[in-house]
Coordinates of N, CA and C in Angstrom, one line a residue:
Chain A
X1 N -4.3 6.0 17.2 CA -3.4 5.7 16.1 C -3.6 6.8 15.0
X2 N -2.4 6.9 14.1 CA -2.5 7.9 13.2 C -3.4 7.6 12.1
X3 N -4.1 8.6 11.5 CA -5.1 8.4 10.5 C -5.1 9.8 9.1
X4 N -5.8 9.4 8.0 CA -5.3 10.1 7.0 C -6.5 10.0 6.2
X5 N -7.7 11.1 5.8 CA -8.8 11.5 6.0 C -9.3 11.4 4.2
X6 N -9.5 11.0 4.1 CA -10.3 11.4 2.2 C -11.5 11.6 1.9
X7 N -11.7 11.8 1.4 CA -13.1 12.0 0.9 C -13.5 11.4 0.3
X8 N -14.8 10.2 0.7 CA -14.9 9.0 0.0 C -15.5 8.6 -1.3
X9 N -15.5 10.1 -2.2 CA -16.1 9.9 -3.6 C -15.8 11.5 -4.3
X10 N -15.6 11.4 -5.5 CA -15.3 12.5 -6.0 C -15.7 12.1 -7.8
X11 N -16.7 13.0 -8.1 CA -17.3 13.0 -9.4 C -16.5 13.9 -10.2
X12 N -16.5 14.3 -11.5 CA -16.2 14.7 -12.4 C -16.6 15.1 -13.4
X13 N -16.9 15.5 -14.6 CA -17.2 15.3 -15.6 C -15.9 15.2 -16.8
X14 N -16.2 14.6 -17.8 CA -14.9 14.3 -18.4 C -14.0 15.1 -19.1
X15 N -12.7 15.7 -19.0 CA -12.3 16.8 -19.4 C -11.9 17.7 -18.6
X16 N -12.6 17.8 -17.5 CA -12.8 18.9 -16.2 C -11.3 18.3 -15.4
X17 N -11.5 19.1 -14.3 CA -10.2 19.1 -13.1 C -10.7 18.3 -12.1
X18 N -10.3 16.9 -11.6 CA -10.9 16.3 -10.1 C -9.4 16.6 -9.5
X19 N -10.0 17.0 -8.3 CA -9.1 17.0 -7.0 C -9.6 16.3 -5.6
X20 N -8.5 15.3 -5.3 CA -8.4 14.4 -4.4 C -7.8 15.2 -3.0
X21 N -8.4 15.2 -1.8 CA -7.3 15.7 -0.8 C -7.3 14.5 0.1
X22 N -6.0 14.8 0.6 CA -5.9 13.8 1.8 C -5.3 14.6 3.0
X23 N -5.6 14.5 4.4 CA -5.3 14.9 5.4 C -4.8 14.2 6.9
X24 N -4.4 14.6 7.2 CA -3.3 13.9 8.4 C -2.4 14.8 9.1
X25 N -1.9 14.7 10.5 CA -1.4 15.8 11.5 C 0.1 15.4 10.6
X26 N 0.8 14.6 10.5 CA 2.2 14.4 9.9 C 2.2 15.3 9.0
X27 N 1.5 15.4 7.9 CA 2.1 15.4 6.6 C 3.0 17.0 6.5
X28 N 2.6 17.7 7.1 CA 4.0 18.9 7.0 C 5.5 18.2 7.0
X29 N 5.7 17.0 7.4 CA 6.9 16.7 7.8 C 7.1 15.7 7.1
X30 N 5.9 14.4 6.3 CA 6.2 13.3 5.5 C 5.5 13.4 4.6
X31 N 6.4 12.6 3.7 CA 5.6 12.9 2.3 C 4.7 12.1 1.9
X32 N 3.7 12.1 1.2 CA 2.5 11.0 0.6 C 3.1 10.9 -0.8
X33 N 2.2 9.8 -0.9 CA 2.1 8.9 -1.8 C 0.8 8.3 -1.9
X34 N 0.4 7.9 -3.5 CA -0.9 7.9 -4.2 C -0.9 7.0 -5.2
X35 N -1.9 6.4 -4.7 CA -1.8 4.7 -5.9 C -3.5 4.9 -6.3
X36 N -3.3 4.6 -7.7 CA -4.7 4.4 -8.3 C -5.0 3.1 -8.7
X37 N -6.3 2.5 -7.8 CA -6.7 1.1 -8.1 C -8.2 0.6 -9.1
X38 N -7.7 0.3 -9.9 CA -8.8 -0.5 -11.1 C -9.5 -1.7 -10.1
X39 N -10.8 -1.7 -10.4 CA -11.6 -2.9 -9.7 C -10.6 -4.4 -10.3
X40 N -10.5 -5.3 -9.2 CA -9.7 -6.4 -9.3 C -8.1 -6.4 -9.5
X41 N -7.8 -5.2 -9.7 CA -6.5 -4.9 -9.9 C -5.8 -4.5 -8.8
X42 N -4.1 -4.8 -8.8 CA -3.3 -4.4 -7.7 C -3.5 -2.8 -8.1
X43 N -2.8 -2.0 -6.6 CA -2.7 -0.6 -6.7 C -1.5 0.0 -7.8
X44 N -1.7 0.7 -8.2 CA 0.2 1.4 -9.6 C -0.4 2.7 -8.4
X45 N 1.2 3.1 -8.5 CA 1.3 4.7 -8.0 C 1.3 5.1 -8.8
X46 N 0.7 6.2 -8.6 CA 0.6 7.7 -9.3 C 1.3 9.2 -8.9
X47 N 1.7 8.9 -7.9 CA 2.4 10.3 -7.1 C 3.2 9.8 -6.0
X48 N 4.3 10.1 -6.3 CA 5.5 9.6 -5.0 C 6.3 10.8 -4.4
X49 N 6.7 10.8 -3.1 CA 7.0 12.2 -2.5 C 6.3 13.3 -3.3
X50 N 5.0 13.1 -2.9 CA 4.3 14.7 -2.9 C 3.9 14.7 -4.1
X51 N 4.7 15.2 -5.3 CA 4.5 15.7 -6.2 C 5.4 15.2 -7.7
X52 N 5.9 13.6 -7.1 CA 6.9 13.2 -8.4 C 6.0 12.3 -9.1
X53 N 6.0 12.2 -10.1 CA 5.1 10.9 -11.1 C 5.9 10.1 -11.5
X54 N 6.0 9.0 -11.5 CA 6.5 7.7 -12.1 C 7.0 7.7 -13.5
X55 N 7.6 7.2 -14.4 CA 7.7 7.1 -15.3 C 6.2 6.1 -15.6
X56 N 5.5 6.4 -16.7 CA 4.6 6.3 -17.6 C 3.5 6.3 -16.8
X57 N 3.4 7.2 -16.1 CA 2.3 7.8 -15.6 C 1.7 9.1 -16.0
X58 N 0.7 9.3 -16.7 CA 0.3 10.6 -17.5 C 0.6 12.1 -17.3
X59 N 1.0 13.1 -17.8 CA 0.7 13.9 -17.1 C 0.1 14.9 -16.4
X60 N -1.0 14.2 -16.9 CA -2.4 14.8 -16.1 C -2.5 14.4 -14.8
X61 N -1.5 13.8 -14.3 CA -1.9 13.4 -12.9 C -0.2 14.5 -11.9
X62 N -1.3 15.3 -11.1 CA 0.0 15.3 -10.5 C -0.2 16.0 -8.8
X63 N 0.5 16.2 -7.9 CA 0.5 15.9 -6.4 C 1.3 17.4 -5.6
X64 N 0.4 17.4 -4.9 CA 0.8 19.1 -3.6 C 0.5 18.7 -2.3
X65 N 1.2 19.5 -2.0 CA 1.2 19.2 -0.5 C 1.2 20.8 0.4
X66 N 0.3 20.8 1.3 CA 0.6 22.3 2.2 C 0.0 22.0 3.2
X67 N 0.6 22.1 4.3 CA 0.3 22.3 5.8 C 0.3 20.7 5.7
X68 N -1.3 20.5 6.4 CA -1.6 19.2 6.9 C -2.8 18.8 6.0
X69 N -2.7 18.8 4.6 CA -3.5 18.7 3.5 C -2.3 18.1 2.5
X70 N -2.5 17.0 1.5 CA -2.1 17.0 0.2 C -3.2 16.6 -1.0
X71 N -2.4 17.2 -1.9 CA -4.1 17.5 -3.0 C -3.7 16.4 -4.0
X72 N -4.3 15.3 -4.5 CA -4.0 14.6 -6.3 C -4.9 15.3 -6.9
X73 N -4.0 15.9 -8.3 CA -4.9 16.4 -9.3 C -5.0 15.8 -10.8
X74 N -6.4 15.4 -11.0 CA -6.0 14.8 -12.2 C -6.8 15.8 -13.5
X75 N -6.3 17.1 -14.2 CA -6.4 17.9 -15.3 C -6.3 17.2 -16.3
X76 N -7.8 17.3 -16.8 CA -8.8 16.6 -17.9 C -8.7 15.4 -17.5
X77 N -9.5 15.0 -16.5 CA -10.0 13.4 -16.2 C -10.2 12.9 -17.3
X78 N -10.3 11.6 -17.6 CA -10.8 10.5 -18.4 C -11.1 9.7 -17.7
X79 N -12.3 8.7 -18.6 CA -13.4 8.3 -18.1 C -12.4 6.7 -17.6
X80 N -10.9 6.6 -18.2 CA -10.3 5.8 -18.1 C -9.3 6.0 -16.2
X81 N -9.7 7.0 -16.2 CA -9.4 7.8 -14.9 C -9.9 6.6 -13.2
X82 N -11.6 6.7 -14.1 CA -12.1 6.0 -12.5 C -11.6 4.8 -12.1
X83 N -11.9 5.0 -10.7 CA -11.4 3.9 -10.1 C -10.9 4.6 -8.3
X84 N -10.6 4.3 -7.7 CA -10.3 4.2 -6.4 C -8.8 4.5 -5.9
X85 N -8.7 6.1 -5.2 CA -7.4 6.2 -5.1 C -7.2 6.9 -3.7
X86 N -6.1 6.1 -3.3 CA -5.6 5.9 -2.1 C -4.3 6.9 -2.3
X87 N -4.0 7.8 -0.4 CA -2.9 8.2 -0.3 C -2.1 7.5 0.6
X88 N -1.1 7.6 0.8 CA -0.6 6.6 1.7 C 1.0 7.5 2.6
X89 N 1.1 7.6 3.9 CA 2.1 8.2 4.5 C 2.5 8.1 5.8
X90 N 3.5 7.8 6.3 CA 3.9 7.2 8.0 C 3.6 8.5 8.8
X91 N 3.4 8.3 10.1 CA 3.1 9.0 11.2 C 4.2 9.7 11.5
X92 N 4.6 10.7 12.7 CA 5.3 11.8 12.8 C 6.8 11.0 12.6
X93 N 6.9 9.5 13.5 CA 8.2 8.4 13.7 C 8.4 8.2 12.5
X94 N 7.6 8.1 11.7 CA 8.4 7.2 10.3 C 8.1 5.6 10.1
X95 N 7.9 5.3 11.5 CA 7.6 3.9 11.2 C 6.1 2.7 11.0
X96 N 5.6 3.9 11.3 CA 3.7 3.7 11.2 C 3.0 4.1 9.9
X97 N 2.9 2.7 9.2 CA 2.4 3.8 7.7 C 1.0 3.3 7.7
X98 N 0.3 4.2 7.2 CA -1.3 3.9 6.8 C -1.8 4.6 5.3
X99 N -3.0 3.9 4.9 CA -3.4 4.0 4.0 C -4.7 5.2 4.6
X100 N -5.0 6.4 3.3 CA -6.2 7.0 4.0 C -7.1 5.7 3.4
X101 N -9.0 6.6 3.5 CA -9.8 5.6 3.0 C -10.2 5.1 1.9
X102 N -9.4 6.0 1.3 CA -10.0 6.0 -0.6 C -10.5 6.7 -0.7
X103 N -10.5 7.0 -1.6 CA -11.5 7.8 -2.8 C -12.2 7.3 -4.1
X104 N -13.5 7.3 -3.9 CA -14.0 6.5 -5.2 C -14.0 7.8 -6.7
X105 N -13.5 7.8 -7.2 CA -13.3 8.4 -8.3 C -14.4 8.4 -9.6
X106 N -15.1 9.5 -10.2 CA -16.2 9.0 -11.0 C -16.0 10.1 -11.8
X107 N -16.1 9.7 -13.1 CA -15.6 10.5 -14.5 C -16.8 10.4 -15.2
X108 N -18.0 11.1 -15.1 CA -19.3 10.8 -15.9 C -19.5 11.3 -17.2
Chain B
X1 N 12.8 -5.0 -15.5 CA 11.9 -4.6 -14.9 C 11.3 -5.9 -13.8
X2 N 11.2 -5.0 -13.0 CA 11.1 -6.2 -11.8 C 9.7 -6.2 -11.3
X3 N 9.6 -8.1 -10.8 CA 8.5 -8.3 -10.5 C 8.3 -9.4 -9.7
X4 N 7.6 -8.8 -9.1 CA 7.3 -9.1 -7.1 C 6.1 -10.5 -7.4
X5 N 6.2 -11.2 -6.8 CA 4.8 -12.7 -6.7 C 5.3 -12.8 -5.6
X6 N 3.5 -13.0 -5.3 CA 3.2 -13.3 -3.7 C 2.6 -15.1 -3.5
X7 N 2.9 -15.4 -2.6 CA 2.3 -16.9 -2.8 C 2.2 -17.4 -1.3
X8 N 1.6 -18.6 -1.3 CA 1.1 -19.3 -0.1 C -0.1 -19.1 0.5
X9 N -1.2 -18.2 -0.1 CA -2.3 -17.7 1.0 C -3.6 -18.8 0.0
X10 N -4.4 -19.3 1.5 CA -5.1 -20.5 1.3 C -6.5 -20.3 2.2
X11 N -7.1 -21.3 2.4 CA -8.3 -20.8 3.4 C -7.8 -21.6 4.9
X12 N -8.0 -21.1 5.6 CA -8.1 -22.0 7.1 C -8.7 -22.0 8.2
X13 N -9.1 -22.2 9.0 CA -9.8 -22.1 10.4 C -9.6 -21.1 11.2
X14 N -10.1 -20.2 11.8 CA -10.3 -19.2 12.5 C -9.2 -20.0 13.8
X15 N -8.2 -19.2 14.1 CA -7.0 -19.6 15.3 C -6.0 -20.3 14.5
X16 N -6.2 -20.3 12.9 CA -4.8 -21.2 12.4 C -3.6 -20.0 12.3
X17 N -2.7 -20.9 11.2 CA -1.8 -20.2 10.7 C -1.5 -20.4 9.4
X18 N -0.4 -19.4 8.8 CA 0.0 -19.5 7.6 C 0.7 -18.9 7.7
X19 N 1.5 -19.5 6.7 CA 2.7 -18.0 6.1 C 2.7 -17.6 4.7
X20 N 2.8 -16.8 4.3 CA 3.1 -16.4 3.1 C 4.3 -16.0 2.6
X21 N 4.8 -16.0 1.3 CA 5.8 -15.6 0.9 C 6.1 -14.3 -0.5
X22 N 7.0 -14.1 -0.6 CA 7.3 -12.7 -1.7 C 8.6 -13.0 -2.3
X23 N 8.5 -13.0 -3.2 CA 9.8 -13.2 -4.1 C 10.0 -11.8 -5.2
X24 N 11.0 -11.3 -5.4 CA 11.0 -10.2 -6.4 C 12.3 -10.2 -7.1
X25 N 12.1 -10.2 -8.3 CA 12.9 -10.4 -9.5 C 13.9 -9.1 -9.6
X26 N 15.4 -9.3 -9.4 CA 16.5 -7.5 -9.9 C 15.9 -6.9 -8.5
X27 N 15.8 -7.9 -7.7 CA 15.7 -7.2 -6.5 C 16.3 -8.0 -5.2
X28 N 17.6 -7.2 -4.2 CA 18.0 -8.0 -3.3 C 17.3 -7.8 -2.3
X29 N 16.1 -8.9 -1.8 CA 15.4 -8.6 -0.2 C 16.4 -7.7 0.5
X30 N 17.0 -8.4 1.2 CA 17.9 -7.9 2.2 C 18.4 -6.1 2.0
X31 N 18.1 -5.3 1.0 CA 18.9 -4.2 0.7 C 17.7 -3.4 0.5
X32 N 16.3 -3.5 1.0 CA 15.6 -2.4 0.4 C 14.3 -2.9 1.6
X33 N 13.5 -1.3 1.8 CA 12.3 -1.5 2.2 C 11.5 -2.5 1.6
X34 N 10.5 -3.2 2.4 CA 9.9 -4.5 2.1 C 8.3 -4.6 2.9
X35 N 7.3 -3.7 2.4 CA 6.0 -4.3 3.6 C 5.0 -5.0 3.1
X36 N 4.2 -5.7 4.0 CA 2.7 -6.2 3.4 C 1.6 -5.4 3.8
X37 N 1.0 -5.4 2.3 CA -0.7 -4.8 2.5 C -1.6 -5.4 2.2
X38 N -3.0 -5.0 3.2 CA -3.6 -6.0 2.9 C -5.0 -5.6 2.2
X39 N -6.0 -6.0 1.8 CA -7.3 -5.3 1.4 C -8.7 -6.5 1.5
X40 N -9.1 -6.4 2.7 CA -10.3 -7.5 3.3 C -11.5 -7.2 2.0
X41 N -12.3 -8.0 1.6 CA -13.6 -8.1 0.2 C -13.6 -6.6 0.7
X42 N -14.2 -5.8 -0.7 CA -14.6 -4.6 -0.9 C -14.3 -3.8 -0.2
X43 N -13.3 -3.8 0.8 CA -12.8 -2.6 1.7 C -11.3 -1.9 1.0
X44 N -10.8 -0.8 1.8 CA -9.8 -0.2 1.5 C -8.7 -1.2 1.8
X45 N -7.4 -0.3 1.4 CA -6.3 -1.0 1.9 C -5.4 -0.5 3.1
X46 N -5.1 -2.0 3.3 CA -4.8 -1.7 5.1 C -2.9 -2.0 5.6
X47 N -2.2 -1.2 6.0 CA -1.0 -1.3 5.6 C -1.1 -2.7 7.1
X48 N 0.0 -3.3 6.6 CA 0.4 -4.7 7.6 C 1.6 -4.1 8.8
X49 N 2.5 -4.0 7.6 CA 3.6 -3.7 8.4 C 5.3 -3.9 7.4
X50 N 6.5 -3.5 8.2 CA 7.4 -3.4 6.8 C 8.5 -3.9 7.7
X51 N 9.8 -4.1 6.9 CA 11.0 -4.6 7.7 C 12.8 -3.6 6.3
X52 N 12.7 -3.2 7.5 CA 14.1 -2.4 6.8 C 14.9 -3.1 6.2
X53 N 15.9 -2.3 5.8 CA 17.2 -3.1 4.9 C 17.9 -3.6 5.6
X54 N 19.0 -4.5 5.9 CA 19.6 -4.9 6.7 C 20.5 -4.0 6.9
X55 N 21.1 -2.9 5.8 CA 22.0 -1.7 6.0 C 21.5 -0.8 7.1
X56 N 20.2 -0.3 7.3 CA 19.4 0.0 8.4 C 18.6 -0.7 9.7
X57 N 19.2 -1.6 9.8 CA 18.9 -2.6 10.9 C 18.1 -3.5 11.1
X58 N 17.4 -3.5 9.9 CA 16.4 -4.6 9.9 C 15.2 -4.7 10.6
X59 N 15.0 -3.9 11.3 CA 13.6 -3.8 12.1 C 12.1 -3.9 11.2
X60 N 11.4 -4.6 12.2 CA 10.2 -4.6 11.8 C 9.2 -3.4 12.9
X61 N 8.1 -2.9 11.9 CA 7.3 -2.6 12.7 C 5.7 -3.1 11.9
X62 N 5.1 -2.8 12.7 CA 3.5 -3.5 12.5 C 2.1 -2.7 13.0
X63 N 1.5 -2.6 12.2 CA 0.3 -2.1 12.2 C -0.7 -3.1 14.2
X64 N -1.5 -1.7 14.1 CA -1.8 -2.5 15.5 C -2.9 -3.4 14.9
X65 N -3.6 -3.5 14.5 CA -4.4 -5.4 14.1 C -3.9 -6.1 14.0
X66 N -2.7 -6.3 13.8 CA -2.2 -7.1 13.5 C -0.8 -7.8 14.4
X67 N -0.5 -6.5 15.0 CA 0.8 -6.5 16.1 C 0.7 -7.9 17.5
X68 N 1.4 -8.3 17.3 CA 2.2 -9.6 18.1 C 1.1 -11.0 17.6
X69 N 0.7 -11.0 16.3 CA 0.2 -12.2 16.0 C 1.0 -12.5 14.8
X70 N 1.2 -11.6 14.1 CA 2.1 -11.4 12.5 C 3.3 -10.8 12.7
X71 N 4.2 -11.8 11.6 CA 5.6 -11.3 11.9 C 6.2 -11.1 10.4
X72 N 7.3 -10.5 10.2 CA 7.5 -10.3 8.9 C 9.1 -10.7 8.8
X73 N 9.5 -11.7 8.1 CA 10.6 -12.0 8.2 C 11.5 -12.2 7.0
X74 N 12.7 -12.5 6.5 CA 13.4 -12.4 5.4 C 14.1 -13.8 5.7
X75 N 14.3 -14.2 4.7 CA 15.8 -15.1 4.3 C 16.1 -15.1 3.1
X76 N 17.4 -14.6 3.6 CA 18.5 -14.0 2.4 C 19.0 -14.7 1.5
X77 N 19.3 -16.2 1.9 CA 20.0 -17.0 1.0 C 19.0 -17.5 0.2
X78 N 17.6 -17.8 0.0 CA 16.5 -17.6 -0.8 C 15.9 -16.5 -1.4
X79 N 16.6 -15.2 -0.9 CA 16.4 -14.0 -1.5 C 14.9 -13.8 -1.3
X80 N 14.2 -14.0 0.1 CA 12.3 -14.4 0.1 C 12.2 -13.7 1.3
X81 N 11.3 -12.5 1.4 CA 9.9 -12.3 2.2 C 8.9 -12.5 2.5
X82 N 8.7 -13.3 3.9 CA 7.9 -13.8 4.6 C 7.1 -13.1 5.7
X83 N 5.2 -13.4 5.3 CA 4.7 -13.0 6.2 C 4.3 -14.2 7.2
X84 N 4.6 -14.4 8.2 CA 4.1 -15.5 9.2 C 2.8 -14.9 10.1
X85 N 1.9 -15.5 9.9 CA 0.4 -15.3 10.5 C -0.1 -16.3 11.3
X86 N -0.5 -15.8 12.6 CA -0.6 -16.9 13.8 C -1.8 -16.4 14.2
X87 N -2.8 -17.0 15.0 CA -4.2 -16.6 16.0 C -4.9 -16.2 14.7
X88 N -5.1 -16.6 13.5 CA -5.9 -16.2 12.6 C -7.2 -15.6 12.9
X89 N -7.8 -14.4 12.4 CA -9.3 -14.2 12.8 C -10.3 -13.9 11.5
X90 N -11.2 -14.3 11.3 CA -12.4 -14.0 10.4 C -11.9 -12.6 9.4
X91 N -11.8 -11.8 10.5 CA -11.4 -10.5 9.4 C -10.0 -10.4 8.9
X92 N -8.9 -11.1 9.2 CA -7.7 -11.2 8.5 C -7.8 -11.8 6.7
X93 N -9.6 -12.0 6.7 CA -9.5 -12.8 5.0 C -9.6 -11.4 4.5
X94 N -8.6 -11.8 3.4 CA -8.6 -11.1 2.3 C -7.7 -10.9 1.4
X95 N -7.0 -10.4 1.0 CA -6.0 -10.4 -0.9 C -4.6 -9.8 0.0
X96 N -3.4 -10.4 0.1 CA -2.1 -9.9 0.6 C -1.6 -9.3 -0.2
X97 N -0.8 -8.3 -0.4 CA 0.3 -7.5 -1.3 C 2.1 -7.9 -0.6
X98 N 2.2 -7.8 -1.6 CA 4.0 -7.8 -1.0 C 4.4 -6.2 -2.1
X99 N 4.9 -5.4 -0.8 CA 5.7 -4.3 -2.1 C 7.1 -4.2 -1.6
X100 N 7.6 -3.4 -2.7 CA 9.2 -3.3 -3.0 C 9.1 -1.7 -2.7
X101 N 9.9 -1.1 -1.8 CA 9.9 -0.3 -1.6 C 8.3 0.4 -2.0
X102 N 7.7 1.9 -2.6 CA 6.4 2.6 -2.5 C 6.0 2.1 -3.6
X103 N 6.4 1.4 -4.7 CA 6.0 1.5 -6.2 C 5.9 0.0 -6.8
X104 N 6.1 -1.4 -6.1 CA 6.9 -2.6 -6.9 C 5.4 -3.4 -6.1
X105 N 4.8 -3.7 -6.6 CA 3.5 -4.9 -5.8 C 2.8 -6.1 -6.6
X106 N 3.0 -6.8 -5.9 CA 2.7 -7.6 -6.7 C 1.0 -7.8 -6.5
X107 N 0.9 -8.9 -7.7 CA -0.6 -9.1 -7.7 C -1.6 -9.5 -6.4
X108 N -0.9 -10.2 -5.5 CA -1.9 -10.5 -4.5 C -1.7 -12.1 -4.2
X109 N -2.0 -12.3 -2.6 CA -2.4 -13.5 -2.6 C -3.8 -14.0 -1.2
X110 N -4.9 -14.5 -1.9 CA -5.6 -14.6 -0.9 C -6.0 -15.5 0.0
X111 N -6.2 -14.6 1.0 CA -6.2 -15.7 2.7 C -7.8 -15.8 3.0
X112 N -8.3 -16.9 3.6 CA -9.5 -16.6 3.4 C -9.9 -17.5 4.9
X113 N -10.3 -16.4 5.9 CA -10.1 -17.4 7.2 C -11.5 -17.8 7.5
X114 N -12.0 -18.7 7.5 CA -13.4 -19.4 8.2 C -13.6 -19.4 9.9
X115 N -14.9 -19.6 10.4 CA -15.3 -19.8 11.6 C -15.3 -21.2 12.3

C-alpha cells in the first residue's frame, strides 16, 4: 500500500527556519496537503495543493513540492508553532489517500 | 462559515457495530468530496475512506483496515454522512473526523471498542 514518509520530529529554535519534508512515489503527479494539530485539537490546514495557504493562515507557513519530496516551511517559527504536522496525499489512482506519520514539531 | 459535527460514537464490544453520523452547515452532502479520519489514543492520523459527489458518481473507496467491514454512505434528504462500522475490533477505538472536502473537520467523535 501507498505510503508517505516524515520525519518524526523536528526541533527549532525560535525565530529560525523549520522545514518539514514529506515523501511518497505519487507526489510528482499529486498534490499534498498539510494540517497542523494542537494536542486535543482537530487538525486546520496549513497548505493545500502544494504551496496555497488558507485564508488566515500565517504567512510564515508555506509549501514546495519537487520530484518525490514536498517541503512545509515554517520562517521564523513560534513557540506557538508546536505541535504535530501531518501531510496528506492520494496514491498514483487518486482514490487511496493517506496520512504520512507526523511530525512532531518543537520550537525551543 | 461552515461547520461540520460528528456524532454517534460510543463504546461497545469487540464484533459490534455502530454508525456514525456528519452533518455540515452551507454545505450540500451530496455535491462535494466527503471522507472519515480517524486517530486511535496517541497515534497519527489514519485516513478511513471518502465518497464522491453524486455529480461524479458517488463512489466510495476505503482504506485497507478498514475495507469490507466499514461503509460510508449519504442520505440526501437529511443532508447526513454516515459512517456504518460492523466486525468492530479493539484497535478501531479512537476519535472519528468527518471532513468537507481537504479543509472543513469537525471536532471528533469517539468510538471506544472493548474486549
Amino acid at each position: 500500500s501507498y505510503e508517505l514518509t516524515q520525519p518524526p520530529s523536528v526541533s527549532v529554535d525560535p525565530g529560525q527556519t523549520a522545514r518539514i519534508t514529506c515523501s511518497g512515489d505519487a507526489l510528482p503527479q499529486k498534490y499534498v496537503y498539510w494540517y497542523q494539530q494542537k494536542s486535543g485539537q482537530a487538525p486546520v490546514l496549513v497548505i493545500y495543493e502544494d504551496t496555497k495557504r488558507p485564508s488566515g493562515i500565517p504567512e510564515r507557513f508555506s509549501g514546495s513540492s519537487s520530484g518525490t519530496t514536498a517541503t512545509l516551511t515554517l520562517s521564523g517559527a513560534q513557540v506557538e508553532d508546536e505541535g504535530d504536522y501531518y501531510c496528506y496525499s492520494p496514491d498514483s489512482s487518486g482514490n487511496f489517500w493517506v496520512f504520512g506519520g507526523g511530525s512532531k514539531l518543537t520550537v525551543l | 462559515e461552515v461547520v461540520v459535527v460528528e456524532s454517534g460514537g460510543d463504546s461497545v464490544k469487540s464484533g459490534g457495530s455502530l454508525r456514525l453520523s456528519c452533518v455540515a452547515s452551507e454545505i450540500i452532502v451530496a455535491d462535494t468530496w466527503m471522507s472519515w479520519v480517524r486517530q486511535a489514543p496517541g497515534k497519527g492520523l489514519e485516513w478511513i475512506g471518502r465518497i464522491q459527489p453524486e455529480s461524479d458518481g458517488g463512489a466510495t473507496h476505503y482504506g485497507a483496515p478498514v475495507k469490507d467491514r466499514f461503509i460510508i454512505s449519504r442520505d440526501d434528504s437529511k443532508n447526513t454522512l454516515y459512517l456504518h462500522m460492523t466486525s468492530l475490533k479493539t484497535e478501531d477505538t479512537g476519535v472519528y473526523y468527518c471532513t468537507v472536502g481537504a479543509d472543513k473537520w469537525g471536532q471528533g467523535t469517539q468510538v471506544t471498542v472493548s474486549s
